[in-house]
Amino acid sequence: MHLTEKLKFGRFFPISIREADQAEVQLSVFESNVLLVVDDDHELRALIAEIGKRNGYSVLTAESGAVLKQLLADQHPSLVILDMQMGDMDGVEALRLLANIKCPAEIMLMSGMDQKVLATARQFGLSLGLNMRDTVHKPVSVRDIEASLQRHKGENAPLSREEFLRALSGFELSVRYQPVLQRTAQGMAINMVEALVRWEHPVRGTLYPDQFISMVDRENLMNELTDFVLNESLRQIGHWHRAGLKLGLAVNLAARTVRDLEFPDRLSRVMHEYAVSPEHLCFEVTETAVSSDLQLVMDSLARLRVKGVQLTLDDFGVGTSSLTQLYKLPYSCFKIDRSLIAEMSHSRQAHILVSALIDLGHTLSLGVCAEGIESEAVFTQLESMGCDQFQGKFLSEPLSAAEVEQFCQQWQSEQHPAARLLAG
Ligand code: C2E
Ligand code: MG
Ligand code: MG
């Protein structure tokens, strides 16, 4: 029987060594859809390699632990099918090896041992931080392997314009709100939230903005995204205000929206629709968003300021920070980037720099917000440096609307550790 005919069947059929040799392919250096088959059984290795090729994968093969070690030094597979029993290395050792090099690939374990052993080994891989997927029981079903390879490809394919349009109309997008603690004349208060978009993808799970914003921008769909976030979050803020919860709202604006001359008018309409007045609204822009077309950006930001909304410079202190932006553009606040805040816990220099930035902000009459605060120690340091606004996991992760209401109640009744800390 010819190799391809054997492949049509749902079960593994023995194939000759010569056929197996034909099916094996050269090592390649592709990073996406690269399948690595690790098995000391020559025929099975060849069979899975062939299935991989048929499904559009570049295929690497390793027949021993020694070859696997060598191969991982300079190859980056996206999917590894790993036999649990090889002559010179067992599956557990192989998993340790993959964990040591922090292999990000998805890993499918394969064995003739009973399901329980496979499930335990899979659990072990997870405990090492590996990206464990389904297990494959021998004898191998071609159809199952094919389905797994197809699923892996689907989940790793670049996000498309069509998927995003479906997400918009199919309620897959949502807004989370991260509370911001603010120093006011009456003391510290939670009086603002930052809107952060999320995408609940039916196949890929929860997607974060860094995973899809660049595609949205490339596909010219940023207006759609911004309008969704604005509508959703202003509707929520309007609802909270009517219920007596007076929270301000910060919304992130992409470069494209900053340059969109029609945006201020669309904004006015939404604010009017939900009866939210501009002093409760703040837009966050990054330095890169305003780094070109300075005249256009100045006009656009000035129009927003004239409408009465606040502007914050986001992620300040990383990349090519331009100090002059702080006074040339009409900001009322800047946010010190979370990477710098994270370094405060172990770097004296970061500590000094953050303190100097807070003083600089105050000298320029700008509010200063620290984002990404993860510990009580860093929070206390920032508080004593005179920082004006505080945001980060130590206070709260981004929350759903219902969770924000609970959080505010918890804060009021000083059940939150930071609220207790401030109370005394
Ligand atoms: P950003 O505006 O600087 O938002 C802060 C990011 O830090 C958020 O990530 C938030 O979840 C995360 N974060 C909060 N607290 C902590 C902490 O204690 N530690 C650490 N390590 N991270 C923390 P997220 O939600 O993934 O958003 C990433 C970026 O995507 C945002 O950075 C913002 O630039 C952009 N973005 C988010 N939502 C929107 C949106 O609706 N429109 C646009 N254009 N951009 C958005
Ligand atoms: Mg932001
Ligand atoms: Mg930021």
XYZ file of C-alpha atoms and ligand atoms in Angstrom:
472
model
C 0.000 0.000 0.000
C 1.320 3.490 -0.858
C 2.182 5.812 2.038
C -0.474 8.387 1.149
C -3.102 5.656 0.951
C -2.105 4.421 4.381
C -2.494 7.980 5.610
C -6.124 8.034 4.455
C -7.049 5.482 7.096
C -7.883 6.521 10.595
C -5.369 4.098 12.179
C -1.644 3.720 12.070
C -0.458 1.150 9.520
C 3.139 -0.105 9.518
C 5.197 1.591 6.816
C 8.599 0.587 5.512
C 11.848 2.271 6.496
C 12.297 3.501 2.901
C 8.866 5.154 2.922
C 9.670 6.641 6.281
C 12.868 8.152 4.932
C 10.931 9.771 2.088
C 8.471 11.258 4.531
C 11.107 12.864 6.776
C 11.923 16.456 5.916
C 14.836 18.777 6.382
C 15.120 20.906 9.499
C 13.773 24.380 8.981
C 13.864 27.651 10.893
C 10.260 28.856 10.566
C 8.758 30.023 13.836
C 5.048 29.704 13.233
C 3.450 26.383 12.301
C 6.645 24.477 12.940
C 5.976 20.963 14.159
C 8.610 19.002 16.060
C 8.023 15.239 16.259
C 10.052 13.510 18.970
C 9.845 9.713 18.813
C 12.378 6.897 18.580
C 9.949 4.888 16.435
C 11.140 5.670 12.928
C 7.920 4.772 11.152
C 5.624 6.636 13.479
C 7.903 9.679 13.311
C 7.699 9.582 9.529
C 3.935 9.172 9.549
C 3.330 12.171 11.832
C 5.867 14.204 9.842
C 3.892 13.465 6.693
C 0.580 14.424 8.326
C 2.225 17.648 9.506
C 3.459 18.481 6.007
C 0.047 17.768 4.506
C -1.456 20.210 6.958
C 0.911 23.007 6.052
C 3.547 22.598 8.773
C 7.311 22.782 8.477
C 8.450 19.639 10.228
C 11.439 18.870 12.418
C 12.114 15.396 13.773
C 14.197 14.056 16.621
C 14.770 10.353 17.224
C 16.486 10.672 20.609
C 16.901 12.909 23.632
C 20.380 13.857 22.422
C 19.058 15.066 19.046
C 16.211 16.899 20.793
C 18.707 18.766 22.989
C 20.815 19.745 19.990
C 17.826 20.805 17.961
C 16.318 23.058 20.602
C 19.525 25.084 20.729
C 18.610 26.895 17.527
C 15.134 25.781 16.419
C 11.852 27.234 17.677
C 8.935 24.889 17.037
C 5.390 26.085 17.678
C 4.095 22.561 18.413
C 5.912 19.547 19.866
C 4.520 15.996 19.688
C 6.528 14.141 22.295
C 6.806 10.382 22.781
C 6.910 9.538 26.501
C 9.326 6.611 26.154
C 12.554 6.973 24.225
C 15.731 4.950 24.573
C 17.997 7.599 26.069
C 15.469 10.002 27.624
C 12.052 9.477 29.159
C 9.167 11.919 28.713
C 9.602 13.486 32.150
C 13.248 14.309 31.428
C 12.230 15.710 28.042
C 9.610 17.934 29.720
C 12.275 19.190 32.158
C 14.532 19.991 29.228
C 11.738 21.945 27.508
C 10.946 23.787 30.756
C 14.629 24.681 31.295
C 14.774 26.506 27.984
C 11.329 28.053 28.686
C 9.974 26.517 25.484
C 6.791 28.463 24.550
C 5.554 25.772 22.118
C 2.372 23.814 22.647
C 3.208 20.282 23.731
C 1.240 17.116 22.952
C 2.315 13.986 24.824
C 2.100 10.670 23.028
C 2.321 7.202 24.545
C 1.021 3.657 24.501
C 0.858 3.742 28.317
C -2.542 4.055 29.922
C -4.448 7.347 29.935
C -3.786 7.907 33.652
C -0.012 7.966 33.105
C -0.447 10.412 30.213
C -2.718 12.643 32.316
C -0.199 12.660 35.199
C 2.672 13.526 32.857
C 0.571 16.302 31.336
C -0.114 17.669 34.817
C 3.623 17.554 35.555
C 4.300 19.582 32.372
C 1.736 22.181 33.465
C 3.402 22.448 36.886
C 6.683 23.232 35.097
C 4.942 26.123 33.321
C 4.792 24.374 29.943
C 2.004 24.962 27.443
C 0.538 21.438 27.578
C -2.194 20.487 25.108
C -4.126 17.292 24.389
C -2.478 13.888 24.747
C -2.223 11.287 21.974
C -2.750 7.634 22.714
C -0.960 4.960 20.667
C -1.886 3.398 18.296
C -2.174 6.788 16.746
C -5.330 7.905 14.963
C -4.421 9.934 11.882
C -7.718 11.762 12.094
C -7.089 12.835 15.717
C -3.594 14.072 14.917
C -4.940 15.943 11.912
C -7.674 17.560 14.036
C -5.132 18.639 16.668
C -2.824 20.118 14.043
C -5.707 22.006 12.431
C -6.860 23.356 15.794
C -3.329 24.493 16.666
C -3.049 26.292 13.320
C -6.446 27.958 13.731
C -5.603 29.255 17.189
C -2.256 30.583 16.051
C -3.333 32.112 12.766
C -3.115 35.909 12.732
C -6.340 37.611 13.813
C -8.339 38.806 10.854
C -10.487 41.829 10.046
C -13.525 39.526 9.690
C -12.996 38.078 13.184
C -12.917 41.581 14.666
C -16.048 42.695 12.797
C -17.818 39.570 14.065
C -16.576 40.366 17.596
C -18.016 43.895 17.361
C -21.465 42.741 16.314
C -21.451 39.529 18.362
C -20.858 40.970 21.836
C -17.371 39.476 22.139
C -15.825 42.819 23.156
C -16.156 44.190 26.660
C -14.686 46.920 28.843
C -12.936 46.343 32.176
C -12.446 49.219 34.603
C -9.313 49.641 36.699
C -9.844 51.846 39.786
C -7.492 54.808 40.292
C -6.802 56.176 43.770
C -6.460 59.957 43.849
C -5.090 62.430 46.415
C -7.734 65.142 46.885
C -8.196 68.079 49.259
C -10.422 65.781 51.358
C -7.885 62.924 51.420
C -7.335 59.845 49.283
C -10.334 58.665 47.272
C -11.213 56.226 44.511
C -12.776 58.676 42.106
C -11.749 57.462 38.683
C -11.529 54.262 36.596
C -9.553 53.534 33.437
C -11.431 51.725 30.646
C -9.461 48.766 29.236
C -10.871 46.764 26.352
C -11.035 42.937 26.303
C -12.000 40.456 23.589
C -13.617 37.142 24.615
C -12.731 35.132 21.541
C -14.815 31.934 21.144
C -11.747 29.841 20.187
C -8.691 31.733 21.455
C -10.055 32.718 24.872
C -9.552 36.167 26.422
C -7.490 38.460 24.217
C -5.718 41.560 25.608
C -5.292 44.804 23.666
C -1.618 44.118 22.910
C -2.761 41.029 20.973
C -5.182 42.804 18.640
C -4.728 46.605 18.648
C -2.083 46.556 15.904
C -4.335 44.437 13.629
C -7.281 46.775 14.316
C -5.086 49.741 13.414
C -3.687 48.080 10.279
C -7.196 47.178 9.100
C -8.352 50.752 9.623
C -10.928 49.735 12.253
C -9.678 51.930 15.109
C -12.710 54.261 14.889
C -14.967 51.267 15.407
C -12.971 50.129 18.445
C -12.756 53.604 20.009
C -16.466 54.222 19.460
C -17.325 50.880 21.061
C -15.211 51.608 24.168
C -16.498 55.199 24.459
C -20.150 54.197 24.097
C -19.880 51.304 26.496
C -17.905 53.137 29.183
C -19.819 56.452 29.009
C -23.117 54.546 29.223
C -21.753 52.850 32.362
C -20.455 56.111 33.871
C -23.839 57.801 33.189
C -25.544 54.911 34.977
C -23.170 55.152 37.976
C -23.640 58.924 38.230
C -27.418 58.570 38.317
C -26.991 55.910 41.036
C -24.854 58.323 43.096
C -21.444 56.782 42.318
C -19.465 59.779 41.031
C -16.568 58.187 39.169
C -14.473 59.874 36.487
C -13.448 57.916 33.392
C -10.099 57.602 31.600
C -10.111 56.254 28.024
C -7.017 55.355 25.990
C -6.804 56.999 22.566
C -4.823 55.535 19.668
C -2.668 57.715 17.406
C -5.198 57.399 14.608
C -8.030 58.707 16.799
C -5.928 61.642 17.987
C -5.527 62.660 14.320
C -9.184 62.049 13.436
C -10.679 65.514 12.933
C -14.242 64.217 13.290
C -13.587 62.567 16.647
C -14.396 65.611 18.870
C -17.861 65.867 17.286
C -18.568 62.167 17.720
C -17.431 62.526 21.323
C -19.844 65.411 21.974
C -22.735 63.322 20.705
C -21.908 60.362 22.989
C -21.387 62.590 26.061
C -24.737 64.222 25.368
C -26.490 60.878 24.849
C -25.374 59.535 28.249
C -25.520 62.897 30.047
C -21.880 62.778 31.167
C -20.217 66.163 31.530
C -16.682 66.632 30.158
C -14.985 67.260 33.507
C -15.563 63.581 34.303
C -13.671 62.444 31.243
C -9.942 62.095 30.622
C -8.137 60.809 27.534
C -4.818 59.003 27.765
C -2.413 59.292 24.847
C 1.074 57.843 24.530
C 4.155 59.703 23.363
C 4.350 57.634 20.178
C 0.726 58.552 19.401
C 1.671 62.224 19.275
C 5.238 61.982 17.971
C 4.511 62.950 14.343
C 2.305 65.624 12.662
C 2.793 67.760 15.753
C 0.723 70.670 14.396
C -2.271 68.436 13.635
C -1.960 66.720 17.015
C -1.779 70.072 18.828
C -4.956 71.278 17.067
C -6.752 68.077 17.827
C -5.753 67.899 21.504
C -6.509 71.617 21.948
C -10.051 71.012 20.599
C -10.561 68.238 23.125
C -9.282 70.456 25.960
C -11.589 73.280 24.875
C -14.475 70.847 25.238
C -13.431 70.535 28.884
C -11.953 67.025 28.990
C -8.626 66.278 30.675
C -5.606 64.864 28.844
C -2.989 62.538 30.294
C 0.345 61.507 28.786
C 0.448 57.703 29.245
C 3.492 55.413 29.686
C 5.859 58.295 30.380
C 9.498 57.468 31.121
C 10.169 54.716 28.586
C 11.250 54.719 24.961
C 12.182 58.043 23.499
C 10.637 60.239 26.166
C 10.629 63.863 25.152
C 10.504 66.165 28.154
C 9.363 69.074 26.014
C 6.113 67.248 25.194
C 5.160 67.748 28.817
C 4.723 71.495 28.391
C 4.163 71.839 24.622
C 0.969 69.769 24.637
C -2.064 70.555 26.797
C -1.770 67.728 29.341
C -3.024 68.000 32.887
C -1.308 64.826 34.081
C 1.246 62.185 33.128
C 1.477 58.528 34.041
C 4.839 57.059 34.964
C 5.218 53.830 33.004
C 4.683 50.586 34.902
C 8.104 49.200 33.933
C 9.795 52.025 35.858
C 7.441 51.588 38.831
C 8.204 47.835 38.852
C 11.925 48.577 39.124
C 11.447 50.677 42.251
C 11.305 47.539 44.404
C 14.928 46.633 43.619
C 16.625 49.639 42.033
C 17.689 52.734 43.962
C 18.161 54.580 40.655
C 14.569 53.867 39.626
C 13.479 55.135 43.023
C 15.432 58.395 42.589
C 14.167 58.856 39.021
C 10.502 58.376 40.005
C 10.874 60.834 42.877
C 12.465 63.397 40.516
C 9.663 62.880 37.949
C 7.008 63.544 40.598
C 8.796 66.777 41.589
C 9.136 67.765 37.918
C 5.412 67.207 37.364
C 4.530 69.383 40.335
C 6.912 72.138 39.210
C 5.109 72.129 35.840
C 1.695 72.083 37.632
C 0.944 68.617 36.273
C -0.628 65.762 38.188
C 1.457 62.587 38.363
C 0.023 59.058 38.307
C 2.005 55.892 39.065
C 0.703 52.823 37.220
C 1.503 49.154 37.763
C 1.860 49.336 41.573
C 2.068 45.715 42.685
C 3.187 45.879 46.319
C 2.457 47.680 49.550
C 6.131 48.741 49.820
C 6.097 50.534 46.451
C 2.686 52.069 47.196
C 3.940 53.459 50.528
C 7.068 54.900 48.901
C 5.040 56.627 46.180
C 2.605 57.968 48.731
C 5.413 59.539 50.746
C 6.962 61.007 47.560
C 3.743 63.010 47.064
C 2.475 61.130 44.005
C -1.087 62.266 43.102
C -2.679 59.158 41.595
C -2.123 55.442 42.137
C -3.076 52.480 39.983
C -2.052 48.822 39.917
C -2.738 45.326 41.117
C -1.940 46.232 44.733
C -5.067 48.409 44.697
C -7.116 46.494 42.148
C -6.919 44.575 38.885
C -9.167 45.786 36.038
C -12.750 44.832 37.067
C -16.186 44.275 35.584
C -18.756 47.031 36.248
C -20.431 45.019 39.035
C -17.059 44.362 40.673
C -16.249 48.096 40.611
C -19.374 48.764 42.689
C -18.314 46.097 45.224
C -14.765 47.462 45.271
C -15.975 51.008 46.021
C -18.123 49.748 48.900
C -15.176 47.746 50.240
C -12.996 50.824 50.013
C -15.527 53.045 51.798
C -15.810 50.592 54.671
C -12.003 50.312 54.896
C -11.991 46.579 54.213
C -9.355 47.011 51.537
C -5.751 46.640 52.853
C -4.643 49.924 51.239
C -7.661 51.791 52.687
C -6.789 50.449 56.164
C -3.158 51.408 55.641
C -4.139 55.010 54.777
C -6.628 55.198 57.652
C -3.869 54.646 59.973
P -2.146 51.302 29.568
O -3.109 52.336 29.178
O -0.812 51.744 30.071
O -2.905 50.393 30.626
C -2.325 49.802 31.743
C -2.050 48.332 31.493
O -1.384 47.786 32.643
C -3.298 47.497 31.337
O -2.995 46.434 30.430
C -3.508 46.927 32.731
O -4.278 45.737 32.750
C -2.080 46.670 33.141
N -1.894 46.684 34.594
C -2.685 47.223 35.537
N -2.171 47.070 36.778
C -1.003 46.415 36.610
C 0.008 45.951 37.524
O -0.046 46.134 38.733
N 1.082 45.326 36.957
C 1.195 45.128 35.615
N 2.270 44.508 35.147
N 0.261 45.544 34.722
C -0.820 46.175 35.224
P -3.990 46.050 29.247
O -5.400 46.162 29.691
O -3.513 44.752 28.689
O -3.753 47.208 28.202
C -2.532 47.370 27.553
C -2.517 48.653 26.759
O -3.453 48.582 25.689
C -2.956 49.862 27.579
O -1.855 50.308 28.342
C -3.379 50.829 26.482
O -2.269 51.487 25.919
C -3.951 49.880 25.432
N -5.428 49.878 25.514
C -6.243 49.283 26.435
N -7.537 49.528 26.168
C -7.559 50.316 25.062
C -8.603 50.919 24.281
O -9.810 50.813 24.583
N -8.228 51.668 23.188
C -6.911 51.835 22.850
N -6.617 52.577 21.765
N -5.899 51.281 23.563
C -6.218 50.527 24.648
Mg -3.697 54.032 29.853
Mg 0.189 53.088 30.713
